[in-house]
Amino acid sequence: MDMQEKNGNATDNVLKEPEGKLDAGAIFVLQSKGSWVHGGYHLTTSIVGPALMSLPYAFKFLGWAAGICFLVIGALVTFYSYNLLSMLLEHHAQLGRRQLRFRDLANQILGPRMGRFLVGPIQFMVCYGAVISCTLLGGQCMKTVYILSRPSGSLKLYVFVIIFGCLMLILAQIPSFHALRHINFISLLLCLAYSACATAGSIVIGHSSKEPKDYSVTGNTQDRVFGIFNATAIIATAYGNGIIPEIQATVAPPVKGKMFKGLCMCYIVLAITFLSVAISGYWAFGNISEGLILSNFVKDGVILVPKWIILLPNIFTILQLLTIAAIYLQPTNVVLEQGFGDPTSPQFSARNVIPRILTRSLSVVISTTTAAMFPFFGDINSLIGAFGFVPLDIILPVVFYNLTFKKSKSSLIFWLNVIIAITFAAVGVLAAIAAVRQISLDAQTYQLFANV
């Protein structure tokens, strides 16, 4: 089979859009060849990430009852909204116009202007922000491993960020989303592994510590209110995805029911990891829980657990962050190949390979440079998450569902969707306010290429 025939088969694997035209991004990056299991791997990598290490910190602002309640509500609402989005995509596929990207679905339901100028830019901002955050956090984890191995080491944070970026340059060249399926299976195992290490470490320290545990929510009224906002933003970001349509696009037709199975797989892993880390971490450290629970494993320079319990989760986290960054590069890759690729030429022809390598490499270089220059990007990303993940993951799916299926205003599902949209619009605004406040508090310590 020659390359042109392979290119034709790739086109056959993607159902045509209403206009009957497909661009290189849809043909090459979003190849529809996967099973529901592969979709589950992609979903798990995109949702179950190192952000779960911050859940005990979120509990610090909420306490036991509210913390568990917020965590369960987040799981129920996001599973519901992701399933609605999947049903919408199935509905359009059955009508012969399978939507491959979030902006395509928005174009169909809200009109081309909303898809092109609102949903598309928001998704790009969220996904590229996630890539920058992964690069920064990967560099920080590498630095942690380095300091544990060489306490007197002099290498700065930006060096490790650049090393992580160099590894990303290699992963970024993987040609399609579907080609990441085996890597994302390894990612699923990695998140289980570092969650187990974090849980074990918390239990060991919790049992051995003779200090009384304090689970009270501290601070004045203002601090408590903004603490709730911060905790809400942390939990919302932990459940964030933003690329459900792109993941579903990798599933081979017919797609009916496949994403629901993938979501069930993902949320089983999510329940195991989120609950174990959140409960064990908050139980062990109470209201002194750090932003990343592994930071609590070291006190006044003394390591409270065997060193490997800190080293292994950091190594596992580095490896998984590489896969997460590769996942969130895919919407960017779609845009780049749409602009610079040629759908009439074979995928691995010089006409497509050379622009692919150049544009993807440039994308990684920009994200790595940004992460190295702004080591406090996490604060900015919280703001991006408030304006991005909440609308994409929760608000738009329920709005799309009501507009598409035109449920009666007397139906329960219509009003449930309205309540979810209004409630989480308010949550997004409050989370954005909290993020802006945190940025203003940290602004005095901002410094380019800071060694934090």
Tab-separated table of C-alpha atoms in Angstrom:
chain	number	residue	atom	x	y	z
A	1	MET	CA	0.000	0.000	0.000
A	2	ASP	CA	1.562	3.320	-1.006
A	3	MET	CA	1.486	6.525	1.052
A	4	GLN	CA	-1.347	8.050	-0.932
A	5	GLU	CA	-3.542	5.023	-0.177
A	6	LYS	CA	-2.662	5.310	3.524
A	7	ASN	CA	-3.639	8.944	3.406
A	8	GLY	CA	-6.939	7.958	1.869
A	9	ASN	CA	-7.571	5.417	4.618
A	10	ALA	CA	-6.865	8.082	7.231
A	11	THR	CA	-9.512	10.234	5.621
A	12	ASP	CA	-11.992	7.356	5.682
A	13	ASN	CA	-11.511	7.047	9.434
A	14	VAL	CA	-12.926	10.558	9.992
A	15	LEU	CA	-16.537	11.238	9.081
A	16	LYS	CA	-16.956	14.288	6.932
A	17	GLU	CA	-18.059	17.637	8.200
A	18	PRO	CA	-21.259	19.177	6.797
A	19	GLU	CA	-19.342	21.007	4.092
A	20	GLY	CA	-17.629	17.785	2.999
A	21	LYS	CA	-14.162	19.277	3.570
A	22	LEU	CA	-11.470	18.074	5.919
A	23	ASP	CA	-8.266	19.897	6.802
A	24	ALA	CA	-4.889	18.363	7.593
A	25	GLY	CA	-5.442	18.820	11.329
A	26	ALA	CA	-8.570	16.659	11.266
A	27	ILE	CA	-7.113	14.031	8.936
A	28	PHE	CA	-3.696	13.588	10.524
A	29	VAL	CA	-3.998	14.556	14.213
A	30	LEU	CA	-7.552	13.380	14.972
A	31	GLN	CA	-7.464	9.951	13.361
A	32	SER	CA	-10.577	8.003	14.378
A	33	LYS	CA	-9.126	4.547	14.996
A	34	GLY	CA	-9.373	3.967	18.755
A	35	SER	CA	-11.585	1.787	20.948
A	36	TRP	CA	-13.412	2.885	24.097
A	37	VAL	CA	-10.442	1.601	26.111
A	38	HIS	CA	-8.126	3.985	24.274
A	39	GLY	CA	-10.603	6.798	24.908
A	40	GLY	CA	-10.474	5.872	28.594
A	41	TYR	CA	-6.677	6.146	28.583
A	42	HIS	CA	-6.859	9.612	26.989
A	43	LEU	CA	-9.537	10.748	29.449
A	44	THR	CA	-7.593	9.504	32.469
A	45	THR	CA	-4.429	11.292	31.368
A	46	SER	CA	-6.278	14.548	30.699
A	47	ILE	CA	-8.164	14.562	34.042
A	48	VAL	CA	-6.263	12.522	36.653
A	49	GLY	CA	-3.006	14.447	37.025
A	50	PRO	CA	-0.668	15.916	39.654
A	51	ALA	CA	-3.296	18.554	40.525
A	52	LEU	CA	-4.797	15.900	42.812
A	53	MET	CA	-1.772	16.409	45.104
A	54	SER	CA	-3.289	19.783	46.030
A	55	LEU	CA	-6.596	18.339	47.265
A	56	PRO	CA	-5.550	18.145	50.963
A	57	TYR	CA	-4.640	21.839	50.653
A	58	ALA	CA	-8.154	22.544	49.351
A	59	PHE	CA	-9.590	20.663	52.334
A	60	LYS	CA	-7.585	23.008	54.578
A	61	PHE	CA	-9.960	25.831	53.584
A	62	LEU	CA	-13.111	23.713	53.730
A	63	GLY	CA	-12.812	21.224	56.561
A	64	TRP	CA	-13.853	17.567	56.470
A	65	ALA	CA	-17.555	17.817	55.650
A	66	ALA	CA	-17.394	20.580	53.041
A	67	GLY	CA	-14.189	19.162	51.519
A	68	ILE	CA	-15.662	15.723	50.861
A	69	CYS	CA	-18.948	17.276	49.759
A	70	PHE	CA	-17.223	19.571	47.217
A	71	LEU	CA	-15.123	16.665	45.942
A	72	VAL	CA	-18.170	14.431	45.404
A	73	ILE	CA	-20.226	17.213	43.808
A	74	GLY	CA	-17.332	17.991	41.459
A	75	ALA	CA	-17.175	14.344	40.391
A	76	LEU	CA	-20.928	14.043	39.840
A	77	VAL	CA	-21.300	17.319	37.940
A	78	THR	CA	-18.282	16.821	35.670
A	79	PHE	CA	-19.182	13.194	34.905
A	80	TYR	CA	-22.704	14.359	34.066
A	81	SER	CA	-21.567	17.254	31.869
A	82	TYR	CA	-18.910	15.174	30.077
A	83	ASN	CA	-21.520	12.511	29.358
A	84	LEU	CA	-23.938	15.156	28.016
A	85	LEU	CA	-21.187	16.444	25.728
A	86	SER	CA	-20.490	12.921	24.519
A	87	MET	CA	-24.214	12.375	23.829
A	88	LEU	CA	-24.309	15.594	21.814
A	89	LEU	CA	-21.369	14.442	19.720
A	90	GLU	CA	-23.051	11.051	19.165
A	91	HIS	CA	-26.268	12.817	18.142
A	92	HIS	CA	-24.520	14.865	15.464
A	93	ALA	CA	-22.574	11.811	14.264
A	94	GLN	CA	-25.844	9.916	13.757
A	95	LEU	CA	-27.094	12.836	11.661
A	96	GLY	CA	-24.031	12.451	9.432
A	97	ARG	CA	-22.071	15.469	10.650
A	98	ARG	CA	-19.579	14.189	13.196
A	99	GLN	CA	-17.975	17.076	15.063
A	100	LEU	CA	-14.269	16.563	15.681
A	101	ARG	CA	-13.364	19.663	17.689
A	102	PHE	CA	-14.930	21.733	20.426
A	103	ARG	CA	-15.146	24.751	18.160
A	104	ASP	CA	-16.858	22.643	15.468
A	105	LEU	CA	-19.581	21.700	17.933
A	106	ALA	CA	-19.927	25.336	19.018
A	107	ASN	CA	-20.164	26.381	15.364
A	108	GLN	CA	-23.027	23.938	14.846
A	109	ILE	CA	-25.011	24.981	17.924
A	110	LEU	CA	-24.105	28.615	18.614
A	111	GLY	CA	-23.022	29.749	15.170
A	112	PRO	CA	-19.606	30.237	13.530
A	113	ARG	CA	-18.771	33.497	15.289
A	114	MET	CA	-19.144	32.023	18.770
A	115	GLY	CA	-17.141	28.950	17.810
A	116	ARG	CA	-14.345	30.867	16.122
A	117	PHE	CA	-14.011	33.897	18.360
A	118	LEU	CA	-15.083	32.609	21.782
A	119	VAL	CA	-14.974	28.839	22.286
A	120	GLY	CA	-11.921	28.251	20.083
A	121	PRO	CA	-9.723	30.905	21.756
A	122	ILE	CA	-10.841	29.857	25.258
A	123	GLN	CA	-9.956	26.231	24.563
A	124	PHE	CA	-6.605	27.189	23.040
A	125	MET	CA	-5.806	29.379	26.062
A	126	VAL	CA	-6.714	26.608	28.517
A	127	CYS	CA	-4.823	23.861	26.677
A	128	TYR	CA	-1.674	25.879	26.047
A	129	GLY	CA	-1.794	27.157	29.633
A	130	ALA	CA	-1.886	23.515	30.757
A	131	VAL	CA	1.203	22.767	28.639
A	132	ILE	CA	3.097	25.668	30.243
A	133	SER	CA	1.998	24.577	33.727
A	134	CYS	CA	3.085	20.974	33.071
A	135	THR	CA	6.476	22.213	31.896
A	136	LEU	CA	6.914	24.365	35.012
A	137	LEU	CA	5.746	21.654	37.416
A	138	GLY	CA	7.921	19.089	35.641
A	139	GLY	CA	10.935	21.352	36.134
A	140	GLN	CA	10.060	21.806	39.812
A	141	CYS	CA	9.794	18.033	40.321
A	142	MET	CA	13.138	17.541	38.601
A	143	LYS	CA	14.672	20.149	40.899
A	144	THR	CA	13.197	18.342	43.939
A	145	VAL	CA	14.807	15.067	42.850
A	146	TYR	CA	18.088	16.917	42.265
A	147	ILE	CA	18.069	18.596	45.702
A	148	LEU	CA	17.242	15.320	47.437
A	149	SER	CA	20.135	13.658	45.627
A	150	ARG	CA	22.548	16.602	45.961
A	151	PRO	CA	21.478	18.916	48.805
A	152	SER	CA	24.293	21.356	48.026
A	153	GLY	CA	23.557	21.457	44.292
A	154	SER	CA	23.597	24.865	42.607
A	155	LEU	CA	21.490	24.291	39.469
A	156	LYS	CA	18.578	26.721	39.112
A	157	LEU	CA	14.941	25.930	38.381
A	158	TYR	CA	15.057	27.235	34.800
A	159	VAL	CA	17.709	24.621	33.942
A	160	PHE	CA	15.308	21.809	34.825
A	161	VAL	CA	12.454	23.528	32.999
A	162	ILE	CA	14.623	23.577	29.875
A	163	ILE	CA	15.516	19.885	30.331
A	164	PHE	CA	11.808	19.060	30.594
A	165	GLY	CA	11.157	21.157	27.486
A	166	CYS	CA	13.802	19.206	25.554
A	167	LEU	CA	12.011	15.957	26.423
A	168	MET	CA	8.760	17.559	25.274
A	169	LEU	CA	10.348	18.388	21.912
A	170	ILE	CA	10.584	14.644	21.279
A	171	LEU	CA	7.067	13.746	22.450
A	172	ALA	CA	5.550	16.648	20.505
A	173	GLN	CA	6.549	14.984	17.233
A	174	ILE	CA	4.253	11.980	17.778
A	175	PRO	CA	2.069	12.425	14.694
A	176	SER	CA	-1.478	11.824	15.968
A	177	PHE	CA	-3.618	11.823	19.100
A	178	HIS	CA	-4.383	8.130	18.587
A	179	ALA	CA	-0.643	7.329	18.551
A	180	LEU	CA	-0.478	8.407	22.226
A	181	ARG	CA	-2.764	5.587	23.395
A	182	HIS	CA	-0.030	3.280	24.740
A	183	ILE	CA	1.793	6.179	26.387
A	184	ASN	CA	-1.454	7.211	28.039
A	185	PHE	CA	-1.971	3.701	29.391
A	186	ILE	CA	1.417	4.082	31.101
A	187	SER	CA	0.193	7.475	32.361
A	188	LEU	CA	-2.798	5.749	33.978
A	189	LEU	CA	-0.443	3.406	35.845
A	190	LEU	CA	1.779	6.321	36.859
A	191	CYS	CA	-1.058	8.289	38.477
A	192	LEU	CA	-2.035	5.200	40.473
A	193	ALA	CA	1.609	4.753	41.516
A	194	TYR	CA	2.318	8.279	42.759
A	195	SER	CA	-1.082	8.482	44.448
A	196	ALA	CA	-0.258	5.262	46.317
A	197	CYS	CA	3.118	6.707	47.381
A	198	ALA	CA	1.518	9.964	48.575
A	199	THR	CA	-1.182	8.056	50.468
A	200	ALA	CA	1.336	5.685	52.067
A	201	GLY	CA	3.594	8.563	53.093
A	202	SER	CA	0.703	10.471	54.654
A	203	ILE	CA	-0.460	7.414	56.608
A	204	VAL	CA	3.068	6.683	57.889
A	205	ILE	CA	3.589	10.279	59.063
A	206	GLY	CA	0.059	10.518	60.468
A	207	HIS	CA	0.560	7.419	62.605
A	208	SER	CA	4.061	8.324	63.770
A	209	SER	CA	3.426	12.000	64.553
A	210	LYS	CA	2.762	12.795	68.187
A	211	GLU	CA	1.579	16.328	67.446
A	212	PRO	CA	-2.197	16.865	67.732
A	213	LYS	CA	-3.941	17.279	64.403
A	214	ASP	CA	-5.954	20.453	63.885
A	215	TYR	CA	-8.792	20.331	61.349
A	216	SER	CA	-10.276	23.744	62.141
A	217	VAL	CA	-10.531	26.357	59.395
A	218	THR	CA	-8.352	29.263	60.526
A	219	GLY	CA	-8.195	32.952	59.625
A	220	ASN	CA	-10.545	35.909	59.748
A	221	THR	CA	-13.801	36.070	57.830
A	222	GLN	CA	-12.195	37.534	54.704
A	223	ASP	CA	-9.465	34.895	54.642
A	224	ARG	CA	-12.024	32.117	55.121
A	225	VAL	CA	-14.221	33.389	52.289
A	226	PHE	CA	-11.326	33.676	49.854
A	227	GLY	CA	-10.070	30.311	51.097
A	228	ILE	CA	-13.350	28.748	49.981
A	229	PHE	CA	-12.952	30.441	46.587
A	230	ASN	CA	-9.376	29.128	46.285
A	231	ALA	CA	-10.439	25.611	47.286
A	232	THR	CA	-13.229	25.684	44.712
A	233	ALA	CA	-10.758	26.732	42.008
A	234	ILE	CA	-8.347	23.939	43.001
A	235	ILE	CA	-11.063	21.275	42.868
A	236	ALA	CA	-12.495	22.615	39.590
A	237	THR	CA	-9.030	22.591	38.016
A	238	ALA	CA	-8.426	19.037	39.265
A	239	TYR	CA	-11.526	17.873	37.370
A	240	GLY	CA	-10.756	19.994	34.295
A	241	ASN	CA	-10.552	18.508	30.814
A	242	GLY	CA	-11.575	20.870	28.015
A	243	ILE	CA	-10.888	18.439	25.134
A	244	ILE	CA	-13.745	15.901	25.279
A	245	PRO	CA	-14.673	16.399	21.568
A	246	GLU	CA	-11.061	15.916	20.464
A	247	ILE	CA	-10.766	12.753	22.557
A	248	GLN	CA	-14.055	11.396	21.207
A	249	ALA	CA	-12.804	12.187	17.689
A	250	THR	CA	-10.079	9.563	18.166
A	251	VAL	CA	-12.684	6.803	18.699
A	252	ALA	CA	-13.533	4.722	15.652
A	253	PRO	CA	-17.134	5.000	14.414
A	254	PRO	CA	-19.745	4.090	15.385
A	255	VAL	CA	-19.097	6.041	18.576
A	256	LYS	CA	-22.362	5.343	20.418
A	257	GLY	CA	-21.772	4.350	24.047
A	258	LYS	CA	-17.996	4.146	23.749
A	259	MET	CA	-17.180	7.384	25.554
A	260	PHE	CA	-19.499	6.484	28.427
A	261	LYS	CA	-17.426	3.330	28.990
A	262	GLY	CA	-14.244	5.395	28.763
A	263	LEU	CA	-15.613	7.896	31.280
A	264	CYS	CA	-16.509	5.071	33.674
A	265	MET	CA	-12.935	3.758	33.459
A	266	CYS	CA	-11.544	7.249	34.023
A	267	TYR	CA	-13.774	8.009	37.010
A	268	ILE	CA	-12.963	4.699	38.710
A	269	VAL	CA	-9.281	5.689	38.606
A	270	LEU	CA	-10.260	9.227	39.635
A	271	ALA	CA	-12.233	8.025	42.671
A	272	ILE	CA	-9.364	5.838	43.850
A	273	THR	CA	-6.694	8.525	43.487
A	274	PHE	CA	-8.602	11.672	44.471
A	275	LEU	CA	-10.211	10.224	47.596
A	276	SER	CA	-7.123	8.374	48.832
A	277	VAL	CA	-4.800	11.389	48.516
A	278	ALA	CA	-7.311	13.965	49.762
A	279	ILE	CA	-8.467	11.998	52.812
A	280	SER	CA	-5.082	10.587	53.874
A	281	GLY	CA	-3.277	13.881	53.329
A	282	TYR	CA	-5.769	15.998	55.242
A	283	TRP	CA	-6.026	13.370	57.994
A	284	ALA	CA	-2.235	13.390	58.460
A	285	PHE	CA	-1.589	17.143	58.320
A	286	GLY	CA	-4.906	18.935	58.884
A	287	ASN	CA	-4.760	22.686	58.409
A	288	ILE	CA	-0.984	22.720	57.871
A	289	SER	CA	-1.363	20.888	54.537
A	290	GLU	CA	0.914	22.401	51.893
A	291	GLY	CA	0.016	23.296	48.311
A	292	LEU	CA	1.516	19.961	47.220
A	293	ILE	CA	1.139	17.251	49.847
A	294	LEU	CA	4.674	15.928	49.208
A	295	SER	CA	6.012	19.201	50.678
A	296	ASN	CA	4.644	18.072	54.048
A	297	PHE	CA	6.930	15.045	53.944
A	298	VAL	CA	9.882	17.344	54.765
A	299	LYS	CA	9.848	19.451	57.940
A	300	ASP	CA	12.618	21.917	58.839
A	301	GLY	CA	14.949	20.134	56.438
A	302	VAL	CA	14.234	16.725	57.973
A	303	ILE	CA	12.692	14.039	55.730
A	304	LEU	CA	9.869	12.379	57.671
A	305	VAL	CA	9.606	9.281	55.479
A	306	PRO	CA	12.096	7.055	53.657
A	307	LYS	CA	13.623	9.124	50.872
A	308	TRP	CA	12.268	6.821	48.156
A	309	ILE	CA	8.681	7.732	49.133
A	310	ILE	CA	9.475	11.284	48.006
A	311	LEU	CA	11.731	10.422	45.075
A	312	LEU	CA	9.413	7.897	43.407
A	313	PRO	CA	6.277	10.090	43.269
A	314	ASN	CA	8.343	12.969	41.880
A	315	ILE	CA	9.817	10.722	39.181
A	316	PHE	CA	6.381	9.255	38.366
A	317	THR	CA	4.941	12.787	38.267
A	318	ILE	CA	7.626	13.972	35.849
A	319	LEU	CA	6.863	11.087	33.496
A	320	GLN	CA	3.115	11.649	33.669
A	321	LEU	CA	3.475	15.398	33.162
A	322	LEU	CA	5.200	14.640	29.855
A	323	THR	CA	2.157	12.644	28.723
A	324	ILE	CA	-0.304	15.276	29.984
A	325	ALA	CA	1.555	18.023	28.128
A	326	ALA	CA	1.511	15.861	24.986
A	327	ILE	CA	-2.272	15.445	25.369
A	328	TYR	CA	-2.903	19.172	25.743
A	329	LEU	CA	-0.672	19.970	22.783
A	330	GLN	CA	-3.102	18.142	20.493
A	331	PRO	CA	-5.603	21.023	19.977
A	332	THR	CA	-2.592	23.243	19.213
A	333	ASN	CA	-1.262	20.618	16.796
A	334	VAL	CA	-4.656	20.499	15.069
A	335	VAL	CA	-4.544	24.263	14.511
A	336	LEU	CA	-0.924	24.189	13.311
A	337	GLU	CA	-1.491	21.353	10.840
A	338	GLN	CA	-4.720	22.941	9.677
A	339	GLY	CA	-2.719	26.062	8.799
A	340	PHE	CA	0.515	24.566	7.491
A	341	GLY	CA	-0.306	20.995	6.443
A	342	ASP	CA	-1.545	19.776	3.062
A	343	PRO	CA	-4.416	17.266	3.300
A	344	THR	CA	-3.889	16.194	-0.315
A	345	SER	CA	-0.324	15.008	0.401
A	346	PRO	CA	0.582	11.874	2.398
A	347	GLN	CA	0.951	12.390	6.157
A	348	PHE	CA	4.646	11.470	6.164
A	349	SER	CA	5.614	13.267	2.971
A	350	ALA	CA	8.256	15.997	3.182
A	351	ARG	CA	5.501	18.544	2.460
A	352	ASN	CA	3.819	17.674	5.772
A	353	VAL	CA	6.669	16.387	7.942
A	354	ILE	CA	8.906	19.469	7.664
A	355	PRO	CA	6.203	22.030	8.637
A	356	ARG	CA	5.013	19.653	11.382
A	357	ILE	CA	8.453	19.424	12.989
A	358	LEU	CA	9.108	23.158	12.718
A	359	THR	CA	5.751	24.380	14.040
A	360	ARG	CA	5.451	21.847	16.856
A	361	SER	CA	9.030	22.505	17.950
A	362	LEU	CA	8.393	26.238	17.978
A	363	SER	CA	5.246	25.683	20.050
A	364	VAL	CA	7.244	23.736	22.670
A	365	VAL	CA	10.063	26.290	22.693
A	366	ILE	CA	7.564	29.093	23.415
A	367	SER	CA	5.864	27.152	26.217
A	368	THR	CA	9.223	26.202	27.778
A	369	THR	CA	10.526	29.765	27.617
A	370	THR	CA	7.333	31.060	29.227
A	371	ALA	CA	7.547	28.477	32.038
A	372	ALA	CA	11.192	29.328	32.724
A	373	MET	CA	10.568	33.089	32.699
A	374	PHE	CA	7.417	33.021	34.853
A	375	PRO	CA	7.860	30.393	37.619
A	376	PHE	CA	4.704	31.779	39.265
A	377	PHE	CA	2.624	30.851	36.218
A	378	GLY	CA	0.475	28.654	38.456
A	379	ASP	CA	-1.243	31.774	39.771
A	380	ILE	CA	-1.990	32.936	36.234
A	381	ASN	CA	-3.147	29.465	35.240
A	382	SER	CA	-5.672	29.484	38.094
A	383	LEU	CA	-7.216	32.540	36.461
A	384	ILE	CA	-7.152	30.831	33.056
A	385	GLY	CA	-8.778	27.768	34.596
A	386	ALA	CA	-11.571	29.834	36.131
A	387	PHE	CA	-12.341	31.443	32.762
A	388	GLY	CA	-11.676	28.280	30.761
A	389	PHE	CA	-12.253	24.920	32.432
A	390	VAL	CA	-15.508	25.907	34.151
A	391	PRO	CA	-17.197	27.170	30.933
A	392	LEU	CA	-15.833	24.396	28.689
A	393	ASP	CA	-16.397	21.499	31.072
A	394	ILE	CA	-19.598	22.413	32.874
A	395	ILE	CA	-21.489	25.418	31.509
A	396	LEU	CA	-21.295	24.870	27.741
A	397	PRO	CA	-22.244	21.143	27.784
A	398	VAL	CA	-25.514	21.782	29.639
A	399	VAL	CA	-26.295	24.843	27.490
A	400	PHE	CA	-25.518	22.899	24.300
A	401	TYR	CA	-27.752	20.042	25.451
A	402	ASN	CA	-30.741	22.300	26.146
A	403	LEU	CA	-30.328	24.153	22.852
A	404	THR	CA	-29.904	20.973	20.790
A	405	PHE	CA	-32.601	18.732	22.240
A	406	LYS	CA	-34.963	21.576	23.153
A	407	LYS	CA	-36.259	19.913	26.293
A	408	SER	CA	-39.572	21.177	27.661
A	409	LYS	CA	-39.288	23.852	30.332
A	410	SER	CA	-41.405	21.606	32.521
A	411	SER	CA	-38.833	18.785	32.363
A	412	LEU	CA	-36.476	18.046	35.228
A	413	ILE	CA	-33.373	17.810	33.039
A	414	PHE	CA	-33.964	21.281	31.563
A	415	TRP	CA	-34.025	22.937	34.987
A	416	LEU	CA	-31.183	20.799	36.289
A	417	ASN	CA	-29.053	22.051	33.407
A	418	VAL	CA	-30.118	25.657	34.018
A	419	ILE	CA	-29.254	25.391	37.712
A	420	ILE	CA	-25.869	23.865	36.908
A	421	ALA	CA	-25.086	26.589	34.356
A	422	ILE	CA	-26.039	29.456	36.691
A	423	THR	CA	-24.368	27.950	39.768
A	424	PHE	CA	-21.076	27.223	38.062
A	425	ALA	CA	-21.050	30.551	36.240
A	426	ALA	CA	-21.042	32.085	39.719
A	427	VAL	CA	-18.363	29.614	40.831
A	428	GLY	CA	-16.195	30.594	37.855
A	429	VAL	CA	-16.512	34.286	38.678
A	430	LEU	CA	-15.668	33.701	42.351
A	431	ALA	CA	-12.712	31.495	41.443
A	432	ALA	CA	-11.465	34.207	39.070
A	433	ILE	CA	-11.715	36.798	41.858
A	434	ALA	CA	-9.721	34.546	44.177
A	435	ALA	CA	-7.092	34.005	41.467
A	436	VAL	CA	-6.737	37.756	40.865
A	437	ARG	CA	-6.336	38.311	44.615
A	438	GLN	CA	-3.631	35.635	44.804
A	439	ILE	CA	-1.806	37.177	41.840
A	440	SER	CA	-1.846	40.582	43.573
A	441	LEU	CA	-0.496	39.016	46.806
A	442	ASP	CA	2.315	37.209	44.980
A	443	ALA	CA	3.131	40.101	42.646
A	444	GLN	CA	5.705	41.503	45.047
A	445	THR	CA	7.761	38.318	44.747
A	446	TYR	CA	7.510	37.984	40.962
A	447	GLN	CA	10.892	37.849	39.252
A	448	LEU	CA	11.868	36.617	35.797
A	449	PHE	CA	13.655	33.258	35.886
A	450	ALA	CA	13.234	33.123	39.678
A	451	ASN	CA	14.645	30.056	41.403
A	452	VAL	CA	11.565	29.085	43.443
